[in-house]
Coordinates of C-alpha atoms and ligand atoms in Angstrom, one line a residue:
X143 CA 8.3 -8.3 1.0
X144 CA 5.9 -11.0 1.7
X145 CA 3.3 -12.1 4.2
X146 CA 3.9 -14.4 7.2
X147 CA 1.5 -16.3 9.3
X148 CA 1.9 -18.8 12.0
X149 CA -0.4 -20.5 14.4
X150 CA 0.2 -22.9 17.6
X151 CA -2.7 -24.5 18.7
X152 CA -3.8 -26.5 21.7
X153 CA -5.3 -29.5 20.0
X154 CA -6.9 -28.4 16.9
X155 CA -5.4 -28.6 13.6
X156 CA -3.4 -25.4 12.4
X157 CA -3.8 -25.6 8.4
X158 CA -7.3 -24.2 8.1
X159 CA -6.2 -21.2 10.5
X160 CA -3.1 -20.7 8.7
X161 CA -4.6 -20.8 5.1
X162 CA -7.6 -18.4 6.1
X163 CA -4.7 -16.0 7.4
X164 CA -3.0 -16.3 4.1
X165 CA -6.0 -15.6 2.1
X166 CA -5.9 -12.2 3.9
X167 CA -2.4 -11.2 3.2
X168 CA -2.1 -11.9 -0.5
X169 CA -2.0 -8.0 -0.9
X170 CA 1.6 -8.3 0.0
X171 CA 2.3 -10.4 -2.8
X172 CA 1.4 -13.6 -4.5
X173 CA 4.2 -14.9 -6.8
X174 CA 4.4 -18.0 -4.6
X175 CA 2.8 -19.6 -1.7
X176 CA 4.2 -22.1 0.9
X177 CA 2.8 -23.9 4.2
X178 CA 4.6 -25.8 6.7
X179 CA 3.5 -28.1 9.7
X180 CA 4.7 -30.4 12.2
X181 CA 2.1 -33.4 12.6
X182 CA 1.6 -35.6 15.5
X183 CA 4.6 -37.6 15.0
X184 CA 6.8 -34.6 15.0
X185 CA 7.4 -34.7 11.3
X186 CA 7.8 -31.7 9.4
X187 CA 6.0 -31.2 6.1
X188 CA 6.6 -28.5 3.6
X189 CA 4.3 -27.5 0.5
X190 CA 5.0 -24.9 -2.0
X191 CA 3.8 -23.9 -5.1
X192 CA 4.1 -21.1 -7.6
X193 CA 1.4 -18.5 -7.8
X194 CA -1.3 -17.6 -5.4
X195 CA -3.3 -19.7 -2.7
X196 CA -5.7 -21.0 -5.1
X197 CA -2.7 -23.1 -6.1
X198 CA -1.8 -24.3 -2.8
X199 CA -5.1 -25.4 -1.7
X200 CA -5.4 -28.3 -4.1
X201 CA -1.8 -29.2 -3.3
X202 CA -2.4 -29.5 0.2
X203 CA -5.7 -31.6 -0.1
X204 CA -4.0 -34.0 -2.4
X205 CA -1.7 -34.7 0.6
X206 CA -3.6 -34.1 3.4
X207 CA -0.9 -32.8 5.8
X208 CA -1.9 -30.9 8.9
X209 CA -0.4 -30.6 12.6
X210 CA -1.1 -28.6 15.8
X211 CA 1.9 -26.1 14.7
X212 CA 1.8 -24.6 11.1
X213 CA 3.1 -21.7 9.1
X214 CA 2.3 -20.0 6.0
X215 CA 3.8 -17.6 3.3
X216 CA 2.7 -15.6 0.5
X217 CA 5.7 -14.2 -1.4
X218 CA 6.5 -10.8 -3.8
X219 CA 9.6 -11.8 -5.2
X220 CA 12.8 -9.7 -4.7
X221 CA 15.8 -11.9 -4.4
X222 CA 15.5 -14.5 -7.0
X223 CA 12.5 -15.2 -9.5
X224 CA 9.1 -16.5 -8.7
X225 CA 10.2 -20.3 -8.8
X226 CA 9.3 -23.1 -6.5
X227 CA 12.9 -23.2 -5.4
X228 CA 12.7 -19.6 -4.2
X229 CA 9.4 -20.0 -2.5
X230 CA 9.2 -20.0 1.2
X231 CA 9.3 -22.0 3.5
X232 CA 13.0 -22.5 3.2
X233 CA 14.8 -25.3 5.0
X234 CA 18.0 -26.2 6.6
X235 CA 20.3 -28.8 5.2
X236 CA 19.0 -31.4 7.6
X237 CA 15.4 -30.5 6.7
X238 CA 14.5 -30.2 10.2
X239 CA 13.2 -26.6 10.0
X240 CA 11.0 -24.6 8.1
X241 CA 11.5 -20.7 7.6
X242 CA 9.3 -17.8 6.4
X243 CA 10.5 -14.3 6.1
X244 CA 9.5 -10.8 5.1
X245 CA 12.1 -8.3 4.4
X246 CA 15.6 -8.3 2.9
X247 CA 18.6 -9.6 4.4
X248 CA 21.3 -7.1 3.4
X249 CA 24.1 -9.2 4.3
X250 CA 22.9 -12.4 2.8
X251 CA 25.9 -12.7 0.3
X252 CA 28.4 -12.8 3.1
X253 CA 26.6 -15.0 5.3
X254 CA 25.8 -17.4 2.3
X255 CA 29.7 -17.4 1.6
X256 CA 30.3 -18.2 5.1
X257 CA 27.9 -20.8 5.4
X258 CA 28.9 -22.3 2.1
X259 CA 32.3 -22.7 3.3
X260 CA 31.2 -24.4 6.5
X261 CA 29.6 -27.0 4.1
X262 CA 26.0 -25.8 4.0
X263 CA 24.2 -26.3 0.7
X264 CA 21.9 -23.6 -0.6
X265 CA 18.9 -24.7 -2.8
X266 CA 17.6 -21.2 -3.6
X267 CA 18.8 -17.8 -4.9
X268 CA 16.5 -16.2 -2.0
X269 CA 18.5 -14.1 0.7
X270 CA 16.1 -15.4 3.4
X271 CA 17.3 -19.0 3.1
X272 CA 20.4 -17.7 5.2
X273 CA 18.3 -17.6 8.3
X274 CA 17.4 -21.2 7.9
X275 CA 21.1 -22.4 7.5
X276 CA 22.2 -20.0 10.5
X277 CA 19.4 -21.2 12.9
X278 CA 20.5 -24.7 11.8
X279 CA 24.1 -24.0 13.0
X280 CA 22.8 -22.4 16.5
X281 CA 20.6 -25.5 16.8
X282 CA 23.5 -27.8 16.5
X283 CA 25.3 -25.9 19.1
X284 CA 22.3 -26.9 21.4
X285 CA 21.2 -23.5 21.9
X286 CA 17.8 -22.9 23.5
X287 CA 15.1 -21.0 21.2
X288 CA 15.8 -17.5 22.9
X289 CA 19.4 -17.9 22.7
X290 CA 18.8 -18.9 18.9
X291 CA 17.1 -16.0 18.2
X292 CA 19.4 -13.8 20.1
X293 CA 22.2 -14.8 18.2
X294 CA 20.4 -14.5 14.8
X295 CA 19.5 -10.8 15.9
X296 CA 23.2 -10.4 16.4
X297 CA 24.2 -12.0 12.8
X298 CA 21.4 -10.7 10.5
X299 CA 21.3 -7.1 8.8
X300 CA 18.3 -5.7 7.1
X301 CA 14.7 -5.9 7.4
X302 CA 12.8 -9.0 8.8
X303 CA 10.2 -10.4 10.1
X304 CA 10.5 -14.1 10.4
X305 CA 9.0 -17.2 11.9
X306 CA 10.9 -20.7 12.4
X307 CA 9.2 -23.9 12.7
X308 CA 11.8 -26.6 14.1
X309 CA 11.3 -30.4 14.9
X310 CA 13.7 -29.6 17.5
X311 CA 11.0 -27.5 19.5
X312 CA 8.1 -28.9 17.9
X313 CA 5.7 -26.9 20.1
X314 CA 7.3 -23.5 19.6
X315 CA 7.4 -21.0 16.9
X316 CA 10.5 -19.1 16.8
X317 CA 9.7 -15.4 15.9
X318 CA 11.5 -12.0 15.2
X319 CA 11.3 -8.6 13.5
X320 CA 13.6 -6.0 12.7
X321 CA 11.8 -2.9 10.7
X322 CA 9.4 -5.5 9.0
X323 CA 6.0 -5.8 11.0
X324 CA 4.9 -8.6 13.1
X325 CA 1.9 -9.1 15.4
X326 CA 0.6 -11.9 17.8
X327 CA -2.9 -12.6 18.6
X328 CA -4.5 -14.7 21.5
X329 CA -7.0 -17.0 20.1
X330 CA -9.3 -19.4 22.0
X331 CA -7.3 -22.4 20.9
X332 CA -4.1 -21.1 20.4
X333 CA -1.6 -18.2 19.6
X334 CA -1.4 -16.5 16.2
X335 CA 1.6 -14.8 14.4
X336 CA 1.1 -12.5 11.2
X337 CA 2.5 -9.7 9.2
X338 CA -0.8 -7.8 9.7
X339 CA -3.9 -8.2 12.2
X340 CA -6.2 -8.6 9.0
X341 CA -4.9 -12.3 9.2
X342 CA -6.0 -13.0 12.6
X343 CA -9.7 -14.5 12.6
X344 CA -12.5 -12.6 13.7
X345 CA -12.9 -14.2 17.1
X346 CA -9.7 -13.0 18.4
X347 CA -10.3 -10.2 20.8
X348 CA -6.7 -9.6 22.0
X349 CA -3.4 -8.6 20.1
X350 CA -0.2 -7.0 20.2
X351 CA 2.3 -5.6 18.0
X352 CA 6.0 -6.7 18.6
X353 CA 8.2 -4.0 19.3
X354 CA 10.8 -3.3 16.6
X355 CA 13.9 -5.1 17.1
X356 CA 12.4 -7.9 19.2
X357 CA 12.2 -11.7 19.2
X358 CA 9.6 -14.1 20.8
X359 CA 9.2 -17.6 21.6
X360 CA 5.6 -18.7 21.3
X361 CA 3.5 -21.7 22.5
X362 CA 0.1 -22.4 22.2
X363 CA -0.9 -20.5 25.6
X364 CA 2.5 -18.4 26.2
X365 CA 4.8 -15.9 24.7
X366 CA 7.8 -14.2 26.1
X367 CA 9.3 -11.3 24.1
X368 CA 12.6 -10.0 24.4
X369 CA 14.5 -7.0 22.9
X370 CA 17.9 -7.7 20.8
X371 CA 19.8 -7.0 23.9
X372 CA 18.2 -10.2 25.3
X373 CA 15.8 -8.3 27.8
X374 CA 12.4 -9.5 28.5
X375 CA 9.7 -7.0 27.4
X376 CA 6.4 -6.4 28.9
X377 CA 4.3 -5.6 26.1
X378 CA 0.7 -4.8 26.7
X379 CA -1.9 -6.6 24.8
X380 CA -4.7 -4.2 23.1
X381 CA -7.9 -4.9 21.6
X382 CA -7.9 -6.2 18.2
X383 CA -9.9 -3.8 15.8
X384 CA -12.8 -6.1 14.6
X385 CA -13.7 -3.3 11.8
X386 CA -11.4 -4.8 9.4
X387 CA -13.9 -7.4 7.9
X388 CA -13.2 -7.8 3.9
X389 CA -16.6 -8.3 2.2
X390 CA -16.7 -10.1 -1.0
X391 CA -17.2 -8.9 -4.4
X392 CA -20.9 -9.1 -4.3
X393 CA -22.3 -8.6 -7.9
X394 CA -19.0 -7.1 -9.3
X395 CA -16.5 -8.7 -11.4
X396 CA -13.6 -7.5 -9.9
X397 CA -12.8 -5.8 -6.5
X398 CA -11.6 -3.0 -8.6
X399 CA -15.0 -2.2 -9.9
X400 CA -16.7 -2.6 -6.8
X401 CA -14.2 -0.3 -5.3
X402 CA -14.7 2.4 -7.9
X403 CA -18.2 2.3 -7.3
X404 CA -17.8 2.6 -3.5
X405 CA -16.1 6.0 -3.6
X406 CA -19.0 8.1 -3.0
X407 CA -19.9 6.5 0.2
X408 CA -16.2 6.2 0.9
X409 CA -15.9 9.9 1.0
X410 CA -19.0 10.6 2.8
X411 CA -18.0 8.2 5.5
X412 CA -14.8 10.0 5.7
X413 CA -16.2 13.2 5.9
X414 CA -18.7 12.3 8.7
X415 CA -15.8 10.8 10.6
X416 CA -13.8 14.0 10.6
X417 CA -16.9 16.3 11.3
X418 CA -17.5 14.2 14.5
X419 CA -15.3 13.5 17.7
X420 CA -12.0 14.8 17.8
X421 CA -11.1 18.5 16.8
X422 CA -8.4 19.0 14.2
X423 CA -5.9 20.0 16.9
X424 CA -6.2 16.5 18.3
X425 CA -6.1 14.7 15.1
X426 CA -2.9 16.3 14.1
X427 CA -1.2 16.2 17.6
X428 CA -0.8 20.2 17.3
X429 CA -1.5 22.8 19.4
X430 CA -3.5 25.9 18.0
X431 CA -0.5 28.0 18.1
X432 CA 1.5 25.5 16.3
X433 CA -1.2 25.1 13.3
X434 CA -1.2 29.0 13.4
X435 CA 2.5 29.2 13.0
X436 CA 3.0 26.6 10.7
X437 CA 5.9 27.6 8.1
X438 CA 5.9 24.3 6.1
X439 CA 4.4 21.2 5.2
X440 CA 6.4 18.0 3.7
X441 CA 4.2 15.5 2.1
X442 CA 5.7 12.0 1.7
X443 CA 4.3 8.8 0.1
X444 CA 4.5 6.5 -3.1
X445 CA 2.6 5.6 -5.9
X446 CA -0.9 6.8 -5.8
X447 CA -0.7 8.2 -2.3
X448 CA 2.3 10.3 -3.7
X449 CA -0.1 11.6 -6.5
X450 CA -2.9 12.4 -4.0
X451 CA -0.2 14.5 -2.1
X452 CA 0.7 16.2 -5.2
X453 CA -2.8 17.3 -5.5
X454 CA -3.0 18.1 -1.8
X455 CA -0.1 20.4 -2.3
X456 CA -2.1 22.7 -4.4
X457 CA -4.9 22.9 -1.6
X458 CA -2.4 23.4 1.3
X459 CA -0.5 26.3 -0.5
X460 CA -3.3 28.1 -1.9
X461 CA -6.0 27.6 0.9
X462 CA -4.0 27.2 4.0
X463 CA -1.1 29.4 2.8
X464 CA 1.5 26.9 3.8
X465 CA 4.5 26.4 1.9
X466 CA 4.4 22.7 0.9
X467 CA 6.8 20.3 -0.8
X468 CA 5.9 16.5 -1.8
X469 CA 8.5 13.8 -1.7
X470 CA 8.7 10.2 -3.0
X471 CA 9.3 8.0 0.1
X472 CA 12.0 6.2 -1.7
X473 CA 13.8 9.5 -2.9
X474 CA 13.3 11.4 0.3
X475 CA 16.3 9.4 2.0
X476 CA 18.8 10.5 -0.5
X477 CA 18.1 14.2 -0.3
X478 CA 19.3 16.7 2.3
X479 CA 16.2 17.5 4.4
X480 CA 16.3 21.1 5.9
X481 CA 13.2 21.5 7.8
X482 CA 12.1 25.0 9.1
X483 CA 11.5 25.4 12.7
X484 CA 7.9 25.4 12.5
X485 CA 7.1 22.4 10.1
X486 CA 4.8 19.3 9.9
X487 CA 5.3 16.2 7.8
X488 CA 2.2 14.7 6.3
X489 CA 3.0 11.0 5.3
X490 CA 0.3 9.6 3.0
X491 CA -0.2 5.7 2.8
X492 CA -3.4 3.6 2.1
X493 CA -1.8 0.7 4.0
X494 CA 0.2 2.4 6.6
X495 CA 2.9 -0.2 5.7
X496 CA 4.9 0.9 2.7
X497 CA 8.6 0.4 3.5
X498 CA 9.8 3.5 1.8
X499 CA 7.2 5.6 3.4
X500 CA 7.9 4.6 6.9
X501 CA 11.7 4.9 6.2
X502 CA 11.1 8.5 5.1
X503 CA 9.2 8.9 8.5
X504 CA 11.8 7.7 10.5
X505 CA 14.2 10.1 9.0
X506 CA 11.6 13.0 9.5
X507 CA 11.3 12.2 13.2
X508 CA 15.1 12.2 13.6
X509 CA 15.1 16.0 12.9
X510 CA 12.2 16.1 15.8
X511 CA 9.3 17.1 13.0
X512 CA 6.0 16.2 14.0
X513 CA 4.4 13.4 11.7
X514 CA 0.9 13.3 10.7
X515 CA -0.2 10.0 9.3
X516 CA -3.1 10.0 6.5
X517 CA -3.9 6.5 6.2
X518 CA -6.7 4.1 5.5
X519 CA -5.6 1.5 8.4
X520 CA -5.6 3.0 11.8
X521 CA -3.6 0.2 13.4
X522 CA -1.0 0.5 10.9
X523 CA 2.8 0.8 11.5
X524 CA 2.6 4.2 9.9
X525 CA -0.7 5.1 12.2
X526 CA 1.5 4.0 15.3
X527 CA 4.5 5.7 14.5
X528 CA 3.2 9.4 14.1
X529 CA 2.1 12.0 16.1
X530 CA -1.1 12.9 14.5
X531 CA -3.6 10.9 12.5
X532 CA -6.0 11.2 9.9
X533 CA -7.8 7.9 9.0
X534 CA -9.8 7.8 5.7
X535 CA -12.9 5.6 6.0
X536 CA -12.7 3.8 2.5
X537 CA -12.9 0.4 3.9
X538 CA -10.5 -2.4 3.1
X539 CA -9.2 -1.8 -0.5
X540 CA -8.5 -5.1 -1.9
X541 CA -7.6 -4.5 -5.8
X542 CA -4.1 -3.6 -6.1
X543 CA -4.6 -0.5 -8.2
X544 CA -5.9 2.0 -5.8
X545 CA -9.2 3.8 -6.1
X546 CA -11.3 4.8 -3.3
X547 CA -8.1 5.3 -1.2
X548 CA -7.1 8.0 -3.6
X549 CA -10.4 9.7 -3.7
X550 CA -10.5 9.7 0.1
X551 CA -7.0 11.0 0.5
X552 CA -7.8 13.9 -2.1
X553 CA -10.9 14.8 0.1
X554 CA -9.0 14.6 3.3
X555 CA -6.4 17.0 2.2
X556 CA -9.1 19.5 0.8
X557 CA -10.8 19.3 4.0
X558 CA -7.7 19.5 6.2
X559 CA -6.4 22.6 4.2
X560 CA -9.5 24.4 5.1
X561 CA -9.4 23.3 8.6
X562 CA -5.6 24.7 9.0
X563 CA -7.2 28.1 7.2
X564 CA -9.8 28.3 9.7
X565 CA -7.5 27.8 12.7
X566 CA -5.7 30.5 11.0
X567 CA -8.6 32.9 10.5
X568 CA -8.3 32.8 6.9
X569 CA -11.9 31.4 6.5
X570 CA -14.9 31.1 8.9
X571 CA -17.2 28.4 9.9
X572 CA -19.7 29.2 7.3
X573 CA -17.2 28.7 4.3
X574 CA -16.1 25.5 6.4
X575 CA -19.6 24.2 6.4
X576 CA -19.5 25.1 2.4
X577 CA -16.5 23.3 1.9
X578 CA -18.2 20.0 3.4
X579 CA -21.0 20.4 1.3
X580 CA -19.0 20.9 -2.0
X581 CA -17.0 17.9 -1.0
X582 CA -20.4 15.8 -0.8
X583 CA -21.6 17.2 -4.0
X584 CA -18.6 16.3 -5.6
X585 CA -18.5 12.7 -4.2
X586 CA -22.0 12.5 -6.1
X587 CA -20.4 13.9 -9.1
X588 CA -17.8 11.5 -9.1
X589 CA -20.4 8.8 -9.4
X590 CA -22.7 10.6 -11.6
X591 CA -19.9 11.2 -14.4
X592 CA -19.3 7.2 -14.5
X593 CA -23.1 7.0 -15.1
X594 CA -23.0 9.5 -18.1
X595 CA -20.0 8.3 -19.7
X596 CA -19.5 4.4 -19.2
X597 CA -21.7 3.5 -22.3
X598 CA -19.6 5.2 -24.8
X599 CA -16.4 4.2 -23.2
X600 CA -17.6 0.6 -23.4
X601 CA -18.8 1.1 -27.1
X602 CA -15.3 2.4 -28.0
X603 CA -13.3 0.0 -26.6
X604 CA -12.1 -1.8 -29.7
X605 CA -10.4 1.4 -30.8
X606 CA -9.0 2.4 -27.3
X607 CA -7.3 -1.2 -26.9
X608 CA -5.9 -0.8 -30.5
X609 CA -3.5 1.8 -29.1
X610 CA 0.0 0.5 -27.9
X611 CA 1.0 3.7 -25.9
X612 CA -0.9 6.5 -24.1
X613 CA 0.1 10.1 -23.2
X614 CA -1.8 11.7 -20.3
X615 CA -1.7 15.6 -20.1
X616 CA -3.2 17.9 -17.5
X617 CA -2.4 21.7 -16.0
X618 CA -2.4 22.7 -12.3
X619 CA -4.1 20.1 -10.5
X620 CA -5.2 18.0 -13.2
X621 CA -1.4 17.3 -14.1
X622 CA -0.9 15.0 -10.9
X623 CA -4.1 13.6 -11.7
X624 CA -2.8 12.8 -15.2
X625 CA 0.1 11.2 -13.5
X626 CA -2.1 9.1 -11.4
X627 CA -4.5 8.3 -14.5
X628 CA -1.2 7.1 -16.4
X629 CA -0.2 4.8 -13.5
X630 CA -3.6 3.4 -13.3
X631 CA -3.6 2.6 -16.9
X632 CA -0.3 0.9 -17.2
X633 CA -0.4 -1.2 -14.0
X634 CA -3.7 -2.8 -14.8
X635 CA -3.6 -3.2 -18.6
X636 CA 0.1 -3.2 -19.2
X637 CA 0.0 -0.6 -21.8
X638 CA 2.8 1.8 -21.8
X639 CA 1.3 5.4 -20.6
X640 CA 3.2 8.3 -19.5
X641 CA 1.8 11.6 -18.0
X642 CA 3.2 15.1 -18.8
X643 CA 2.2 18.6 -17.6
X644 CA 0.5 20.0 -20.9
X645 CA 2.7 22.9 -20.9
X646 CA 5.8 20.5 -21.1
X647 CA 4.6 18.7 -24.2
X648 CA 6.5 21.2 -26.5
X649 CA 10.0 20.6 -24.7
X650 CA 9.9 16.9 -25.8
X651 CA 6.8 14.6 -25.5
X652 CA 5.6 16.4 -28.8
X653 CA 8.3 14.2 -30.7
X654 CA 6.2 11.2 -30.0
X655 CA 2.8 12.4 -31.0
X656 CA 1.2 11.2 -34.5
X657 CA -1.9 9.6 -35.4
X658 CA -1.2 6.4 -33.7
X659 CA -0.6 7.9 -30.2
X660 CA -3.7 8.9 -28.0
X661 CA -3.5 11.9 -25.8
X662 CA -5.8 12.0 -23.1
X663 CA -6.0 15.5 -21.9
X664 CA -7.8 16.6 -18.6
X665 CA -9.1 20.1 -18.7
X666 CA -9.5 22.7 -15.8
X667 CA -12.6 24.4 -14.9
X668 CA -10.4 27.8 -14.4
X669 CA -10.7 30.1 -17.5
X670 CA -7.1 31.1 -17.7
X671 CA -5.9 27.6 -17.2
X672 CA -8.4 26.2 -19.8
X673 CA -7.1 28.8 -22.7
X674 CA -3.6 27.3 -22.2
X675 CA -5.1 23.8 -22.3
X676 CA -6.7 24.6 -25.5
X677 CA -3.6 25.6 -27.0
X678 CA -1.9 22.4 -26.1
X679 CA -4.8 20.7 -27.4
X680 CA -4.1 22.6 -30.6
X681 CA -0.5 21.6 -30.5
X682 CA -1.6 17.9 -30.5
X683 CA -4.2 18.1 -33.3
X684 CA -1.4 19.8 -35.3
X685 CA 0.7 16.5 -35.4
X686 CA -2.5 14.6 -36.0
X687 CA -2.6 13.2 -32.6
X688 CA -5.7 11.2 -31.3
X689 CA -7.3 13.6 -29.0
X690 CA -9.4 12.4 -25.9
X691 CA -10.6 15.0 -23.7
X692 CA -11.9 15.1 -20.2
X693 CA -13.8 18.5 -20.5
X694 CA -15.4 20.7 -18.2
X695 CA -19.1 21.7 -18.9
X696 CA -19.0 24.8 -21.5
X697 CA -15.7 24.0 -23.1
X698 CA -16.6 23.9 -26.4
X699 CA -13.5 25.1 -28.0
X700 CA -11.9 22.0 -26.7
X701 CA -14.6 19.7 -27.5
X702 CA -14.4 20.8 -31.1
X703 CA -10.7 19.8 -31.2
X704 CA -11.4 16.1 -29.6
X705 CA -11.8 13.3 -31.3
X706 CA -13.6 11.4 -28.2
X707 CA -14.8 13.7 -25.3
X708 CA -16.1 13.3 -21.8
X709 CA -17.9 16.2 -20.4
X710 CA -17.5 16.3 -16.5
X711 CA -19.6 17.8 -14.0
X712 CA -16.9 19.5 -11.8
X713 CA -17.8 21.6 -8.8
X714 CA -14.8 24.0 -7.5
X715 CA -12.0 24.2 -9.8
X716 CA -9.7 22.5 -7.2
X717 CA -11.9 19.5 -6.9
X718 CA -12.0 18.7 -10.6
X719 CA -9.6 16.0 -10.4
X720 CA -11.9 14.4 -7.7
X721 CA -14.9 14.6 -10.1
X722 CA -13.1 13.0 -12.9
X723 CA -11.7 10.1 -10.9
X724 CA -14.5 7.7 -11.4
X725 CA -14.7 8.0 -15.2
X726 CA -10.9 7.8 -15.6
X727 CA -10.6 4.6 -13.2
X728 CA -13.6 3.1 -15.1
X729 CA -11.7 3.8 -18.6
X730 CA -8.4 2.2 -17.4
X731 CA -10.4 -0.9 -15.8
X732 CA -12.7 -1.8 -19.0
X733 CA -9.6 -1.2 -21.2
X734 CA -7.7 -3.9 -18.9
X735 CA -10.9 -6.0 -18.9
X736 CA -11.0 -6.1 -22.5
X737 CA -7.5 -7.2 -22.6
X738 CA -8.2 -10.1 -20.3
X739 CA -5.9 -8.8 -17.6
X740 CA -5.6 -9.9 -14.2
X741 CA -7.1 -6.9 -12.8
X742 CA -7.1 -7.2 -9.2
X743 CA -3.8 -8.6 -8.8
X744 CA -1.7 -7.6 -11.7
X745 CA 1.5 -9.2 -12.8
X746 CA 4.6 -8.4 -10.7
X747 CA 2.7 -5.9 -8.4
X748 CA 1.6 -6.1 -4.8
X749 CA -0.9 -4.3 -2.9
X750 CA 1.4 -3.3 -0.2
X751 CA 5.2 -2.8 -0.8
X752 CA 6.9 -3.5 2.6
X753 CA 10.5 -3.8 1.2
X754 CA 12.6 -0.6 0.5
Ligands
G6P822 C1 1.7 -0.3 -4.1 C2 0.3 -0.2 -4.6 C3 0.1 1.0 -5.3 C4 0.1 2.0 -4.0 C5 1.4 2.1 -3.6 C6 1.6 2.8 -2.2 O1 2.7 0.1 -5.2 O2 0.3 -1.1 -5.9 O3 -1.5 1.0 -5.6 O4 -0.2 3.3 -4.2 O5 1.9 0.9 -3.1 O6 0.8 2.2 -1.2 P1 0.5 3.0 0.1 O7 -0.3 1.8 0.9 O8 1.4 3.5 0.7 O9 -0.5 3.9 -0.2

């Protein structure tokens, strides 16, 4: 799981373009970074470093290597540690080719053994290295580039998008994909190849996504794409999306902080997009009849997107009156999927690239259940695989920890539940207008709540960072919100944090509670739920737990029990998690900052997880 980029230029030097592309792909991992090019004298140069592009650039400057054809790789370690040996590009025994790969070669062990028996020497633990040695054997058989790619497709199992640069074909990139994404763009000075169109320069206006199970030979002005059977494919070029412009951090110290403060505008933009243009039927790819008759919704997602789905389940069941289940992408495949006849799947993914979610979607489609993508990237694999599309307008989210993608997903699901209710005649247009106004108001509350509480959070940071573990509790919609809060805190601060339904406290987690364990309790505006939450708060205090509450206005009893409290404006009860989102994220952010963590790029993580 990594990012690959390649460029074959007409006359210019390729390095600058490859490094610029790599800088846009670091969301796919940053354990190591590598570059390879063939220079004017047909010599192959490879430079790799442990860590991010920041380490590669000085290493390249020191050597001043460049050429008209080059490739670059950014790695998130799966097979083998984050070492120089395991960094891409990998090479063959003759050191005449460079290979970069995104994905996992499932039959790498058996291939490695066979190749070793044939005399090949491996220098890394990486599964990817087998591709380099296999390509070497096919080159030695004097095969043409397309025949080499064909043979590789017959031999390799698993997910892959790879690029091969070889001294034997110094003007061509050999590329292939199976499940992992790969796209190509035509530039003024040559042809670009990358895992994601984000890596293409702005001037590029025509691009294509390589179809699944295809390979291509690419020169500076031509490419031919074949399927795995060897048939030439006619793949239409499309207009490159110019909206994907990543602006800098501005005055903010980290992207995460900037993105926390962009949430209000992101929600408003998302709502604006939904209110204009297409009807809900067009967006979902479902007829009015099909929406009216919906018997079941299956939501799939991973990480933060899964948590947004869990919150959305409450909306879809209580407002749209449709039975809803929420599944982790990675678990879905191991379950028996028994969809009802009138069923739809909503696949949630900020990036639209998460392999586990894409894999779940493939399974759903095998059951002929329509899929609606809820994503932040309109051109993503998920968007293209789905029948319907809801695009959040969060703008590029750069920090690994998801913030504005989460809040726009939650806002979308709330809006969607009401749209389905509207089509079913459960609510009228006036109520729908009110819903949109409520969402706008809560977007403002999200921001206003941060302004109210940020100073007091910062003032108590010494205390907050002194705790070694955190327990998060919530009930009803604030329970999945507690799951999201625990994820946020652990991913950026590395403090162990775990969330439980507040009612489950007494069934085990209470054993962990004492004066050294802080419990963050998210309250709920609904009176009956609030009463139960107060009871849970009492249970914590009875065990001397350090109680931090996110309370709603007027919840005096809870405030009296709390050691620290943040009173929230919340709006409609179902939207209370959205209103609390900003303060919760800010709390996690400043804790991580105080601890000196690498906030935008936490250790061991990646923004987009493109392996299963
Ligand atoms: C990674 C990210 C998470 C994200 C998850 C799902 O683990 O670090 O922040 O929630 O992937 O990503 P997606 O793009 O599918 O929403």
